[in-house]
Each structure stands twice: as structure tokens, then as C-alpha cells.
């Protein structure tokens, strides 16, 4: 789906000339799906370093784990993407050059340590997976969007789920029955800020979403 831009009125002609179109239903300019170069619209995209723009399909990884506190089997989820763009330095070899550009991710990813999710994604997650909440972690001394036990409410840390071999999203042997990748519907593309690009997805099956 299109990505919503923050185009002031005085820039509307420039945005249109660059390929944006006017979405009358929301009264916003958007980047149409067929445009792959997001950099021409960069000044109208509100994002910080380590942000990603996730374009359709919008994905979630679903799995389970044993809660470390109450020992019950619980569901856990992780946002994912196969079609996403991340902010990177234009010249990685020049530490004094702070110019950022949008680069398309070259491999599927799951997101962890998520600091920001757009409201549209939060609405979906709250409706279907309310145990994925903004939670304070003593381990990292900050808050992030994370899984919590649906029974006892305790945080299930992303470091254990995503980084330790054998974790729900870092399996030593991948089984699509135990770790499902699904898609969900949104009207527009969204921004997510967190960790991405880990090697744990190398053996996961994203083939249904790579067309």
C-alpha cells in the first residue's frame, strides 16, 4: 500500500511532480506502490536513524515459549518484513558525513527491541495480540514493545526470544509449524524503529511473501 507523506501545502506541486499522488480519503500525499526510490521524497518522511519503512506485505512471526516465571506455554509474536527500507549513511566510509538515504533491505527480517510502532499497527496488535505491549525492562533499563506472559504478565525479553539459539525466533532447527509467518492487512505502509537484519531469519520460509 502507499506510504503517507507529510507534505506542506506549499510543496504540493513539487511532490506531485516527483510522483506522489493525492489520497482524497485522508487528504494526504502518498508514495504509490510502484515507486521504489523513496529518497526523492525524503524531506517529507518523518523518521529517525534506525527507522524502517515497511511496505506491503505486512508480516508477523507467531510462535510459543514456556514462560520463564509461571512455566505455562504462551504465544509470542514478532513484527517482520520482506519489503522494507532502512535509513543508512550515504557514505559509510566517511564518519563526518551525516547524510542519510533510504536503502531497500536485501533479505527478510524480524524486528526486535522495537521502540516505535505506528498507530495502525498498534491497533491491530492490541486487538489480536494484546500481550505484545510497551514494557519496561530492568535488563536494559528502558521500555520497548515486547511480549508478556498472557497468564502472569511477566516480560519475555527479546534478548532470549531473538538472540539466544533455540529461542522462539532464533530456532536451531526451523519448523514452520512451530514458527509461522503470516500477513495482515493495513491501509498504508508504516514506520517501525528497532533492531532488524539479524541472521536468525536465514532458514525461515518467507517464500509465500516474496512474489
Tab-separated table of C-alpha atoms in Angstrom:
chain	number	residue	atom	x	y	z
A	1	UNK	CA	0.000	0.000	0.000
A	2	UNK	CA	1.097	3.631	-0.331
A	3	UNK	CA	3.215	5.424	2.242
A	4	UNK	CA	1.773	8.635	3.751
A	5	UNK	CA	3.911	11.764	3.407
A	6	UNK	CA	3.951	14.960	5.475
A	7	UNK	CA	3.753	17.435	2.600
A	8	UNK	CA	3.001	21.077	3.471
A	9	UNK	CA	0.673	22.914	1.108
A	10	UNK	CA	3.448	24.974	-0.422
A	11	UNK	CA	5.272	21.768	-1.504
A	12	UNK	CA	2.280	20.050	-3.131
A	13	UNK	CA	3.309	20.798	-6.712
A	14	UNK	CA	6.833	19.519	-6.112
A	15	UNK	CA	5.551	16.335	-4.506
A	16	UNK	CA	3.161	15.728	-7.401
A	17	UNK	CA	5.915	16.303	-9.962
A	18	UNK	CA	8.111	13.749	-8.195
A	19	UNK	CA	5.381	11.103	-8.434
A	20	UNK	CA	3.358	11.389	-5.239
A	21	UNK	CA	-0.429	11.248	-5.568
A	22	UNK	CA	-3.201	12.819	-3.546
A	23	UNK	CA	-5.243	10.397	-1.419
A	24	UNK	CA	-8.513	12.275	-1.134
A	25	UNK	CA	-9.930	9.965	1.550
A	26	UNK	CA	-7.270	11.030	4.062
A	27	UNK	CA	-6.303	14.353	2.439
A	28	UNK	CA	-2.634	13.396	2.285
A	29	UNK	CA	0.035	12.913	-0.360
A	30	UNK	CA	1.319	9.336	-0.576
A	31	UNK	CA	4.101	7.393	-2.295
A	32	UNK	CA	2.448	4.925	-4.707
A	33	UNK	CA	3.424	1.274	-4.535
A	34	UNK	CA	5.231	1.202	-7.873
A	35	UNK	CA	7.839	3.806	-6.815
A	36	UNK	CA	10.886	2.073	-5.334
A	37	UNK	CA	13.165	5.097	-4.820
A	38	UNK	CA	11.964	6.738	-1.614
A	39	UNK	CA	14.801	9.237	-1.462
A	40	UNK	CA	13.129	11.740	-3.770
A	41	UNK	CA	10.500	12.181	-1.007
A	42	UNK	CA	12.930	12.161	1.900
A	43	UNK	CA	12.211	15.650	3.206
A	44	UNK	CA	8.544	14.717	3.735
A	45	UNK	CA	9.214	11.487	5.628
A	46	UNK	CA	9.340	11.893	9.407
A	47	UNK	CA	11.806	9.290	10.605
A	48	UNK	CA	14.847	8.898	12.811
A	49	UNK	CA	18.005	6.821	12.297
A	50	UNK	CA	17.383	3.090	12.743
A	51	UNK	CA	13.848	3.527	11.414
A	52	UNK	CA	12.427	1.286	8.707
A	53	UNK	CA	9.550	1.882	6.335
A	54	UNK	CA	7.662	-1.385	5.967
A	55	UNK	CA	5.767	-1.800	2.723
A	56	UNK	CA	3.240	-4.487	1.843
A	57	UNK	CA	3.125	-7.383	2.749
A	58	UNK	CA	2.919	-6.621	6.476
A	59	UNK	CA	4.151	-9.641	8.399
A	60	UNK	CA	4.154	-11.194	11.851
A	61	UNK	CA	6.019	-14.228	13.124
A	62	UNK	CA	3.969	-16.355	15.512
A	63	UNK	CA	5.454	-18.840	17.939
A	64	UNK	CA	5.230	-20.101	21.520
A	65	UNK	CA	7.518	-20.468	24.508
A	66	UNK	CA	7.435	-21.574	28.102
A	67	UNK	CA	7.079	-18.570	30.383
A	68	UNK	CA	10.221	-18.342	32.472
A	69	UNK	CA	8.193	-17.444	35.579
A	70	UNK	CA	4.927	-19.432	35.588
A	71	UNK	CA	6.139	-22.224	33.230
A	72	UNK	CA	2.977	-22.149	31.121
A	73	UNK	CA	3.147	-22.341	27.341
A	74	UNK	CA	2.372	-18.916	25.925
A	75	UNK	CA	2.105	-17.268	22.489
A	76	UNK	CA	4.728	-14.762	21.330
A	77	UNK	CA	4.880	-12.594	18.206
A	78	UNK	CA	7.423	-10.532	16.289
A	79	UNK	CA	6.871	-7.957	13.520
A	80	UNK	CA	8.574	-8.887	10.257
A	81	UNK	CA	9.092	-7.709	6.690
A	82	UNK	CA	10.356	-8.746	3.289
A	83	UNK	CA	9.713	-5.391	1.609
A	84	UNK	CA	11.263	-2.679	3.727
A	85	UNK	CA	13.600	0.326	3.523
A	86	UNK	CA	16.000	1.482	6.207
A	87	UNK	CA	17.884	4.718	6.807
A	88	UNK	CA	21.618	4.403	6.297
A	89	UNK	CA	24.525	6.793	5.931
A	90	UNK	CA	25.056	7.869	2.327
A	91	UNK	CA	28.808	7.378	2.749
A	92	UNK	CA	29.511	4.667	5.337
A	93	UNK	CA	33.260	5.229	4.959
A	94	UNK	CA	33.085	8.882	5.946
A	95	UNK	CA	32.254	9.279	9.651
A	96	UNK	CA	31.834	13.025	9.218
A	97	UNK	CA	29.120	12.687	6.582
A	98	UNK	CA	25.747	12.609	8.347
A	99	UNK	CA	23.631	12.447	5.186
A	100	UNK	CA	21.092	9.623	5.356
A	101	UNK	CA	19.432	7.770	2.482
A	102	UNK	CA	16.732	5.099	2.237
A	103	UNK	CA	18.112	1.691	1.257
A	104	UNK	CA	15.991	-1.349	0.410
A	105	UNK	CA	16.556	-4.336	2.670
A	106	UNK	CA	18.022	-7.248	0.759
A	107	UNK	CA	16.762	-10.094	2.985
A	108	UNK	CA	13.686	-10.849	5.108
A	109	UNK	CA	13.858	-9.677	8.698
A	110	UNK	CA	12.165	-9.884	12.062
A	111	UNK	CA	12.181	-6.816	14.296
A	112	UNK	CA	13.202	-6.840	17.952
A	113	UNK	CA	13.807	-4.238	20.664
A	114	UNK	CA	11.097	-2.184	18.990
A	115	UNK	CA	10.996	1.420	20.195
A	116	UNK	CA	8.298	2.757	17.855
A	117	UNK	CA	5.271	1.377	16.002
A	118	UNK	CA	2.746	3.393	14.011
A	119	UNK	CA	-0.757	3.672	15.446
A	120	UNK	CA	-2.294	1.479	12.739
A	121	UNK	CA	-0.023	-1.425	13.729
A	122	UNK	CA	-0.679	-0.869	17.429
A	123	UNK	CA	-4.426	-1.050	16.863
A	124	UNK	CA	-4.053	-4.373	15.066
A	125	UNK	CA	-1.709	-5.841	17.678
A	126	UNK	CA	-3.842	-4.694	20.591
A	127	UNK	CA	-6.902	-6.337	19.040
A	128	UNK	CA	-5.274	-9.664	18.155
A	129	UNK	CA	-2.181	-9.967	20.380
A	130	UNK	CA	-2.759	-7.778	23.467
A	131	UNK	CA	0.156	-9.428	25.297
A	132	UNK	CA	2.550	-7.521	22.990
A	133	UNK	CA	2.866	-4.294	24.980
A	134	UNK	CA	5.140	-1.368	25.722
A	135	UNK	CA	7.016	-2.721	28.738
A	136	UNK	CA	9.861	-1.619	30.987
A	137	UNK	CA	12.839	-3.987	31.065
A	138	UNK	CA	15.165	-3.975	34.067
A	139	UNK	CA	17.683	-5.892	31.950
A	140	UNK	CA	18.187	-2.973	29.529
A	141	UNK	CA	16.859	-0.208	31.831
A	142	UNK	CA	14.369	1.082	29.238
A	143	UNK	CA	10.988	0.318	27.717
A	144	UNK	CA	10.152	-1.251	24.361
A	145	UNK	CA	7.352	-3.144	22.596
A	146	UNK	CA	7.628	-6.730	23.778
A	147	UNK	CA	5.824	-9.962	24.572
A	148	UNK	CA	4.408	-10.503	28.042
A	149	UNK	CA	3.029	-13.714	29.519
A	150	UNK	CA	-0.727	-13.862	28.920
A	151	UNK	CA	-1.147	-15.584	32.298
A	152	UNK	CA	1.200	-13.958	34.806
A	153	UNK	CA	2.029	-10.795	32.834
A	154	UNK	CA	5.818	-11.026	33.128
A	155	UNK	CA	8.048	-9.689	30.333
A	156	UNK	CA	9.507	-12.246	27.897
A	157	UNK	CA	12.721	-10.457	26.917
A	158	UNK	CA	13.632	-10.046	23.267
A	159	UNK	CA	17.223	-10.989	24.019
A	160	UNK	CA	16.044	-14.515	24.869
A	161	UNK	CA	13.482	-14.748	22.070
A	162	UNK	CA	15.595	-13.348	19.221
A	163	UNK	CA	19.260	-13.745	20.103
A	164	UNK	CA	19.774	-16.973	22.005
A	165	UNK	CA	19.984	-20.154	19.859
A	166	UNK	CA	16.834	-22.147	20.487
A	167	UNK	CA	14.786	-19.048	21.259
A	168	UNK	CA	11.321	-18.770	19.741
A	169	UNK	CA	12.603	-16.510	16.937
A	170	UNK	CA	16.124	-17.927	16.796
A	171	UNK	CA	15.477	-21.653	16.267
A	172	UNK	CA	18.350	-24.080	15.892
A	173	UNK	CA	16.087	-26.177	13.637
A	174	UNK	CA	13.381	-24.244	11.811
A	175	UNK	CA	9.914	-25.808	11.737
A	176	UNK	CA	7.139	-23.767	10.062
A	177	UNK	CA	4.614	-25.462	12.345
A	178	UNK	CA	6.335	-24.030	15.409
A	179	UNK	CA	7.168	-20.661	13.860
A	180	UNK	CA	4.551	-19.372	11.446
A	181	UNK	CA	4.914	-16.310	9.236
A	182	UNK	CA	1.578	-14.632	8.488
A	183	UNK	CA	0.469	-11.425	6.789
A	184	UNK	CA	-2.098	-8.906	7.994
A	185	UNK	CA	-3.913	-6.002	6.361
A	186	UNK	CA	-3.240	-2.289	6.750
A	187	UNK	CA	-4.394	0.624	4.645
A	188	UNK	CA	-0.963	2.249	4.447
A	189	UNK	CA	2.718	1.442	4.878
A	190	UNK	CA	4.169	2.051	8.324
A	191	UNK	CA	7.362	3.059	10.125
A	192	UNK	CA	8.989	0.836	12.735
A	193	UNK	CA	12.098	1.583	14.773
A	194	UNK	CA	14.112	-1.206	16.347
A	195	UNK	CA	16.696	-3.885	15.594
A	196	UNK	CA	16.492	-5.636	12.222
A	197	UNK	CA	18.561	-7.601	9.721
A	198	UNK	CA	19.605	-10.397	12.064
A	199	UNK	CA	20.844	-13.725	10.725
A	200	UNK	CA	18.183	-15.722	12.594
A	201	UNK	CA	15.798	-15.490	9.601
A	202	UNK	CA	18.123	-17.210	7.126
A	203	UNK	CA	16.387	-20.589	7.398
A	204	UNK	CA	12.831	-19.282	7.808
A	205	UNK	CA	10.375	-19.708	4.963
A	206	UNK	CA	9.241	-16.328	3.615
A	207	UNK	CA	8.680	-17.680	0.087
A	208	UNK	CA	4.942	-17.023	0.093
A	209	UNK	CA	5.593	-13.308	0.549
A	210	UNK	CA	8.483	-12.817	-1.874
A	211	UNK	CA	6.431	-12.720	-5.083
